[in-house]
Amino acid sequence: MLSGLADGREVLFVGGKGGVGKTAVASALGLALARGGRRVLVVSTDPAHNLGHLWGRAVGDETVELAPLLRGLEIDPARTTDEHLRAVRDTMHRLMPEHLQGEVSRHLELARDAPGTHEAAVLERIAEVLEARHPDELVVFDTAPSGHTSRLVALPELMQAWTEGLLRRQDRSARFGAALRGLQGRPRPDAGERAAADILGSSRGRDEAAAPDRRSRRDAEIRRILDRRQARFAQLRSVLQDPARSAFVIVLAAERLPVLETVELHEQLTRAGMGVGALVVNKRSPADAGDLLAARRALEEGYVAQLADALPHLPVTQVPLLPDEVLGADGLARLAAYL
């Protein structure tokens, strides 16, 4: 049962191919755990955002109560990206000379739709959610379809490495700046000194040569920002890669493409250092409800066997095709009985 997978853990991710019932499984699991006395926060990172539709109420970028001990949250990737870029722009405008602020704004607008920008912004929001969680609360992430999820899970390591590279470059720049300021102690800098200032760029040339204290303060603030960012991603990475603290549940249908995509997603998650704890084969056709569904059931058996051959070490929970739509607390409770 999936409820056992949550014991002692802080985070569960629920993912898989689009349309297989990830949101329903995440919500049903959260409801079952909440009714068992565990605090749970269900967070949707899928741009499609079915969480609110499933519960029949508005769910947005601020947490709402879905049931006793159960909260819900939908991370809006577009809004999260806007807020992320706005924060970066405000910081850069504060740190950079005024004559460069227009260039900074233009660069960030171009970056808005660049590959990885949305994932990086959502990753920051995920880190914030985990930092703000109640100490005994389980966070269940209902993730976007497989391709987005695998990139998202791999990002903490990439972002940490990128930030460490920025810190190294910032340290080198600070040392170069210190040497340059030593040269600037003479009454008039010569051409070599001016060239060295130009190497640092216009923001680290004329302006900073005239205001070494301002540059020192700016360098120190940049260092503090990068240190905080590095610590945040290191902490997130440690959570995701600790099997005692987090696990991934892959939801799929007993069909050819979902099975193949599940095997591929498992490989990607494993390479990223994240453990897969269980598989949920959703909406299994009944064998005793007419010839059509019986034939469908027989076809599905072959794909379930293929899944077991490819991932023999993972527990598999099979959920039958339910007669009613899974909507609201009552529908989710019926689904939870199979989890």
Coordinates of C-alpha atoms in Angstrom, one line a residue:
M1 CA 0.0 0.0 0.0
L2 CA 1.2 3.5 -0.8
S3 CA 0.4 4.8 2.7
G4 CA 3.3 2.7 4.0
L5 CA 5.6 4.5 1.5
A6 CA 4.8 7.8 3.2
D7 CA 5.8 6.6 6.7
G8 CA 8.7 8.7 8.0
R9 CA 9.1 10.6 4.7
E10 CA 8.8 14.3 4.1
V11 CA 8.1 14.3 0.4
L12 CA 6.4 12.1 -2.2
F13 CA 6.4 12.9 -5.9
V14 CA 3.6 11.5 -8.1
G15 CA 4.3 11.5 -11.8
G16 CA 4.0 9.8 -15.1
K17 CA 2.6 10.2 -18.6
G18 CA -0.2 12.8 -19.1
G19 CA -3.7 11.6 -18.6
V20 CA -3.1 8.5 -16.5
G21 CA -4.6 9.9 -13.3
K22 CA -1.6 11.4 -11.4
T23 CA -3.7 14.2 -9.7
A24 CA -6.4 11.7 -8.6
V25 CA -3.8 9.3 -7.1
A26 CA -1.9 12.2 -5.4
S27 CA -5.1 13.6 -3.9
A28 CA -6.6 10.2 -2.9
L29 CA -3.3 9.3 -1.2
G30 CA -3.3 12.6 0.6
L31 CA -6.9 12.3 1.7
A32 CA -6.3 8.8 3.1
L33 CA -3.2 9.9 5.0
A34 CA -5.0 13.0 6.4
R35 CA -7.9 10.8 7.6
G36 CA -5.4 8.6 9.3
G37 CA -4.0 11.6 11.2
R38 CA -1.1 12.8 9.1
R39 CA -0.8 16.4 8.0
V40 CA -0.6 16.5 4.2
L41 CA 0.0 19.3 1.6
V42 CA -0.8 18.3 -2.0
V43 CA 1.0 20.5 -4.5
S44 CA 0.4 20.6 -8.2
T45 CA 3.3 21.6 -10.5
D46 CA 1.4 20.6 -13.7
P47 CA 0.5 23.6 -15.8
A48 CA -2.8 21.8 -16.6
H49 CA -3.8 22.2 -13.0
N50 CA -6.6 19.6 -12.4
L51 CA -6.4 19.8 -8.6
G52 CA -9.1 22.4 -8.2
H53 CA -11.3 20.7 -10.8
L54 CA -10.9 17.4 -9.0
W55 CA -11.9 18.9 -5.6
G56 CA -14.6 21.1 -7.1
R57 CA -13.2 24.3 -5.6
A58 CA -10.8 27.0 -6.4
V59 CA -7.2 26.1 -5.7
G60 CA -4.4 28.6 -6.5
D61 CA -0.9 29.7 -5.6
E62 CA -1.8 30.1 -2.0
T63 CA -2.6 27.1 0.2
V64 CA -6.3 26.2 0.8
E65 CA -7.8 23.6 3.1
L66 CA -9.3 20.7 1.1
A67 CA -10.2 18.6 4.1
P68 CA -9.2 18.3 7.8
L69 CA -5.4 18.0 7.9
L70 CA -5.2 18.3 4.1
R71 CA -4.2 21.4 2.2
G72 CA -3.8 22.1 -1.5
L73 CA -1.7 24.4 -3.6
E74 CA -1.3 24.9 -7.4
I75 CA 2.0 26.3 -8.5
D76 CA 1.4 28.5 -11.5
P77 CA 4.5 28.2 -13.7
A78 CA 3.8 31.5 -15.6
R79 CA 3.2 33.5 -12.5
T80 CA 6.2 31.8 -10.7
T81 CA 8.4 32.7 -13.7
D82 CA 7.2 36.3 -13.7
E83 CA 7.9 36.6 -9.9
H84 CA 11.3 34.9 -10.3
L85 CA 12.4 37.2 -13.1
R86 CA 11.0 40.3 -11.2
A87 CA 13.0 39.4 -8.2
V88 CA 16.2 38.9 -10.3
R89 CA 15.5 42.2 -12.1
D90 CA 15.1 44.1 -8.8
T91 CA 18.3 42.6 -7.4
M92 CA 20.2 43.4 -10.6
H93 CA 18.9 47.0 -10.7
R94 CA 20.0 47.5 -7.1
L95 CA 23.5 46.1 -7.8
M96 CA 24.2 47.4 -11.3
P97 CA 24.9 51.0 -12.4
E98 CA 21.9 52.9 -13.6
H99 CA 23.1 53.1 -17.2
L100 CA 23.1 49.2 -17.4
Q101 CA 19.6 48.7 -16.0
G102 CA 17.8 48.9 -19.3
E103 CA 20.1 46.2 -20.7
V104 CA 19.5 44.0 -17.7
S105 CA 15.7 44.3 -18.3
R106 CA 16.0 43.5 -22.0
H107 CA 18.1 40.4 -21.2
L108 CA 15.6 39.1 -18.7
E109 CA 12.7 39.6 -21.1
L110 CA 14.6 37.5 -23.6
A111 CA 15.3 34.9 -20.9
R112 CA 11.6 34.5 -20.1
D113 CA 10.9 32.0 -22.8
A114 CA 14.4 30.4 -22.8
P115 CA 14.7 26.7 -22.3
G116 CA 14.8 25.9 -18.6
T117 CA 13.6 29.2 -17.3
H118 CA 10.2 27.9 -16.2
E119 CA 11.7 24.8 -14.7
A120 CA 14.2 26.8 -12.7
A121 CA 11.5 29.1 -11.4
V122 CA 9.2 26.2 -10.4
L123 CA 12.2 24.6 -8.7
E124 CA 12.7 27.7 -6.6
R125 CA 9.1 27.6 -5.6
I126 CA 9.3 23.9 -4.7
A127 CA 12.3 24.7 -2.5
E128 CA 10.2 27.4 -0.8
V129 CA 7.3 25.1 -0.2
L130 CA 9.6 22.5 1.4
E131 CA 11.3 25.1 3.5
A132 CA 7.9 26.4 4.8
R133 CA 6.3 23.0 5.4
H134 CA 5.1 22.1 8.9
P135 CA 7.7 19.9 10.6
D136 CA 5.4 16.8 10.6
E137 CA 3.7 17.5 7.3
L138 CA 4.0 15.3 4.2
V139 CA 4.2 17.2 0.9
V140 CA 2.8 15.3 -2.1
F141 CA 3.8 16.8 -5.4
D142 CA 1.5 16.1 -8.3
T143 CA 4.0 16.7 -11.2
A144 CA 3.8 17.6 -14.8
P145 CA 4.1 14.9 -17.5
S146 CA 7.2 12.7 -17.5
G147 CA 9.5 14.8 -19.7
H148 CA 9.0 18.0 -17.6
T149 CA 9.3 16.0 -14.4
S150 CA 12.6 14.3 -15.2
R151 CA 14.2 17.7 -16.2
L152 CA 12.8 19.2 -13.0
V153 CA 14.2 16.5 -10.7
A154 CA 17.7 16.8 -12.4
L155 CA 17.8 20.6 -12.0
P156 CA 19.0 20.8 -8.3
E157 CA 22.3 19.3 -9.1
L158 CA 22.7 21.3 -12.3
M159 CA 21.7 24.6 -10.6
Q160 CA 24.0 23.9 -7.6
A161 CA 27.0 23.3 -10.0
W162 CA 26.1 26.4 -11.9
T163 CA 25.9 28.5 -8.7
E164 CA 29.2 27.1 -7.5
G165 CA 30.8 28.2 -10.8
L166 CA 29.4 31.7 -10.4
L167 CA 30.9 31.8 -6.9
R168 CA 34.3 30.8 -8.2
R169 CA 34.1 33.5 -10.9
Q170 CA 32.9 36.0 -8.3
D171 CA 35.9 35.2 -6.1
R172 CA 38.3 35.6 -9.0
S173 CA 36.7 38.9 -9.9
A174 CA 36.9 40.1 -6.3
R175 CA 40.7 39.3 -6.2
F176 CA 41.2 41.0 -9.6
G177 CA 39.2 44.0 -8.3
A178 CA 41.4 44.2 -5.1
A179 CA 44.5 44.2 -7.2
L180 CA 43.0 46.9 -9.4
R181 CA 42.1 49.0 -6.5
G182 CA 45.7 48.7 -5.3
L183 CA 46.8 50.2 -8.6
Q184 CA 44.2 52.9 -8.3
G185 CA 46.0 54.3 -5.2
R186 CA 48.2 56.4 -7.5
P187 CA 47.0 59.9 -8.5
R188 CA 46.4 59.1 -12.2
P189 CA 45.9 55.6 -13.6
D190 CA 47.9 54.8 -16.6
A191 CA 46.7 53.1 -19.8
G192 CA 47.3 49.6 -18.5
E193 CA 45.2 50.2 -15.4
R194 CA 42.4 51.6 -17.6
A195 CA 42.6 48.5 -19.8
A196 CA 42.4 46.3 -16.7
A197 CA 39.3 48.2 -15.6
D198 CA 37.8 47.7 -19.1
I199 CA 38.3 43.9 -18.8
L200 CA 35.9 44.0 -15.9
G201 CA 33.2 45.6 -18.0
S202 CA 31.6 49.0 -17.8
S203 CA 30.0 48.2 -14.5
R204 CA 33.4 47.2 -13.1
G205 CA 35.5 49.8 -14.9
R206 CA 34.9 53.6 -14.7
D207 CA 32.1 53.4 -12.1
E208 CA 33.9 51.1 -9.8
A209 CA 37.3 52.6 -10.2
A210 CA 35.7 55.8 -8.9
A211 CA 33.9 54.0 -6.0
P212 CA 35.9 51.0 -4.7
D213 CA 33.8 50.9 -1.5
R214 CA 30.6 50.7 -3.5
R215 CA 32.0 47.8 -5.5
S216 CA 33.1 46.0 -2.3
R217 CA 29.6 46.3 -0.9
R218 CA 28.2 45.1 -4.2
D219 CA 30.6 42.1 -4.4
A220 CA 29.7 41.2 -0.8
E221 CA 26.0 41.3 -1.6
I222 CA 26.4 39.2 -4.7
R223 CA 28.4 36.7 -2.6
R224 CA 25.6 36.5 0.0
I225 CA 22.9 36.0 -2.7
L226 CA 24.9 33.2 -4.4
D227 CA 25.7 31.6 -1.0
R228 CA 22.0 31.5 -0.1
R229 CA 21.1 30.1 -3.6
Q230 CA 23.8 27.4 -3.3
A231 CA 22.6 26.5 0.2
R232 CA 19.0 26.3 -1.0
F233 CA 19.8 23.9 -3.9
A234 CA 22.1 21.8 -1.8
Q235 CA 19.3 21.3 0.7
L236 CA 16.8 20.5 -1.9
R237 CA 19.2 18.1 -3.6
S238 CA 19.8 16.3 -0.2
V239 CA 16.1 15.9 0.3
L240 CA 15.4 14.5 -3.2
Q241 CA 18.3 12.1 -3.1
D242 CA 17.7 10.7 0.4
P243 CA 15.4 7.6 0.1
A244 CA 14.5 8.0 3.8
R245 CA 13.1 11.5 3.2
S246 CA 11.6 11.3 -0.3
A247 CA 10.3 8.8 -2.9
F248 CA 8.7 8.9 -6.3
V249 CA 5.5 7.1 -7.3
I250 CA 5.0 6.5 -11.1
V251 CA 1.4 6.3 -12.3
L252 CA 0.6 4.7 -15.6
A253 CA -2.0 2.9 -17.7
A254 CA -1.6 -0.7 -18.8
E255 CA -0.8 0.4 -22.4
R256 CA 2.3 0.2 -24.6
L257 CA 3.4 3.9 -24.5
P258 CA 2.8 4.5 -20.8
V259 CA 4.8 1.3 -19.9
L260 CA 7.7 2.4 -22.2
E261 CA 7.6 5.9 -20.8
T262 CA 7.6 4.6 -17.2
V263 CA 10.7 2.5 -17.8
E264 CA 12.4 5.6 -19.3
L265 CA 11.3 7.9 -16.5
H266 CA 12.6 5.4 -13.9
E267 CA 16.0 5.4 -15.6
Q268 CA 16.1 9.2 -15.7
L269 CA 15.1 9.5 -12.0
T270 CA 17.7 6.9 -11.0
R271 CA 20.4 8.9 -12.9
A272 CA 19.3 12.0 -11.0
G273 CA 19.8 10.1 -7.7
M274 CA 16.1 9.9 -6.8
G275 CA 14.5 6.7 -5.7
V276 CA 11.3 5.3 -7.2
G277 CA 9.2 3.7 -4.4
A278 CA 6.2 2.3 -6.2
L279 CA 4.2 1.9 -9.4
V280 CA 0.5 2.5 -9.8
V281 CA -1.3 0.9 -12.7
N282 CA -4.5 2.8 -12.9
K283 CA -7.9 2.1 -14.5
R284 CA -7.5 -1.6 -15.1
S285 CA -10.3 -3.0 -17.2
P286 CA -12.5 -5.7 -15.5
A287 CA -12.4 -9.2 -16.8
D288 CA -16.1 -10.0 -16.0
A289 CA -18.0 -7.1 -17.6
G290 CA -18.5 -8.3 -21.2
D291 CA -16.4 -9.5 -24.1
L292 CA -15.0 -6.1 -25.0
L293 CA -13.6 -5.3 -21.6
A294 CA -12.5 -8.9 -21.1
A295 CA -10.4 -8.7 -24.3
R296 CA -9.1 -5.3 -23.1
R297 CA -8.1 -6.9 -19.8
A298 CA -6.2 -9.7 -21.5
L299 CA -4.3 -7.1 -23.6
E300 CA -3.4 -5.2 -20.5
E301 CA -2.1 -8.3 -18.8
G302 CA 0.7 -8.4 -21.4
Y303 CA 1.7 -4.9 -20.6
V304 CA 1.6 -5.4 -16.9
A305 CA 3.9 -8.5 -17.4
Q306 CA 6.2 -6.3 -19.5
L307 CA 6.4 -3.8 -16.7
A308 CA 7.2 -6.4 -14.1
D309 CA 10.0 -7.8 -16.3
A310 CA 11.5 -4.4 -16.8
L311 CA 11.2 -3.2 -13.2
P312 CA 11.0 -6.4 -11.1
H313 CA 12.1 -4.8 -7.8
L314 CA 9.3 -2.2 -7.6
P315 CA 6.0 -2.9 -5.9
V316 CA 3.0 -2.5 -8.2
T317 CA -0.5 -1.3 -7.1
Q318 CA -3.3 -2.0 -9.5
V319 CA -6.4 0.1 -9.4
P320 CA -9.5 -1.0 -11.2
L321 CA -11.5 1.2 -13.6
L322 CA -14.1 2.7 -11.3
P323 CA -17.7 3.0 -12.4
D324 CA -18.0 6.7 -11.4
E325 CA -15.9 9.8 -12.0
V326 CA -13.3 10.4 -9.3
L327 CA -14.5 13.8 -8.0
G328 CA -14.6 15.4 -4.6
A329 CA -13.8 13.8 -1.3
D330 CA -16.2 10.9 -1.8
G331 CA -14.8 9.9 -5.2
L332 CA -11.3 10.2 -3.9
A333 CA -12.0 8.1 -0.9
R334 CA -13.3 5.3 -3.2
L335 CA -10.0 5.5 -5.1
A336 CA -8.0 5.6 -1.9
A337 CA -9.4 2.2 -0.9
Y338 CA -7.2 0.6 -3.6
L339 CA -4.0 2.5 -2.7

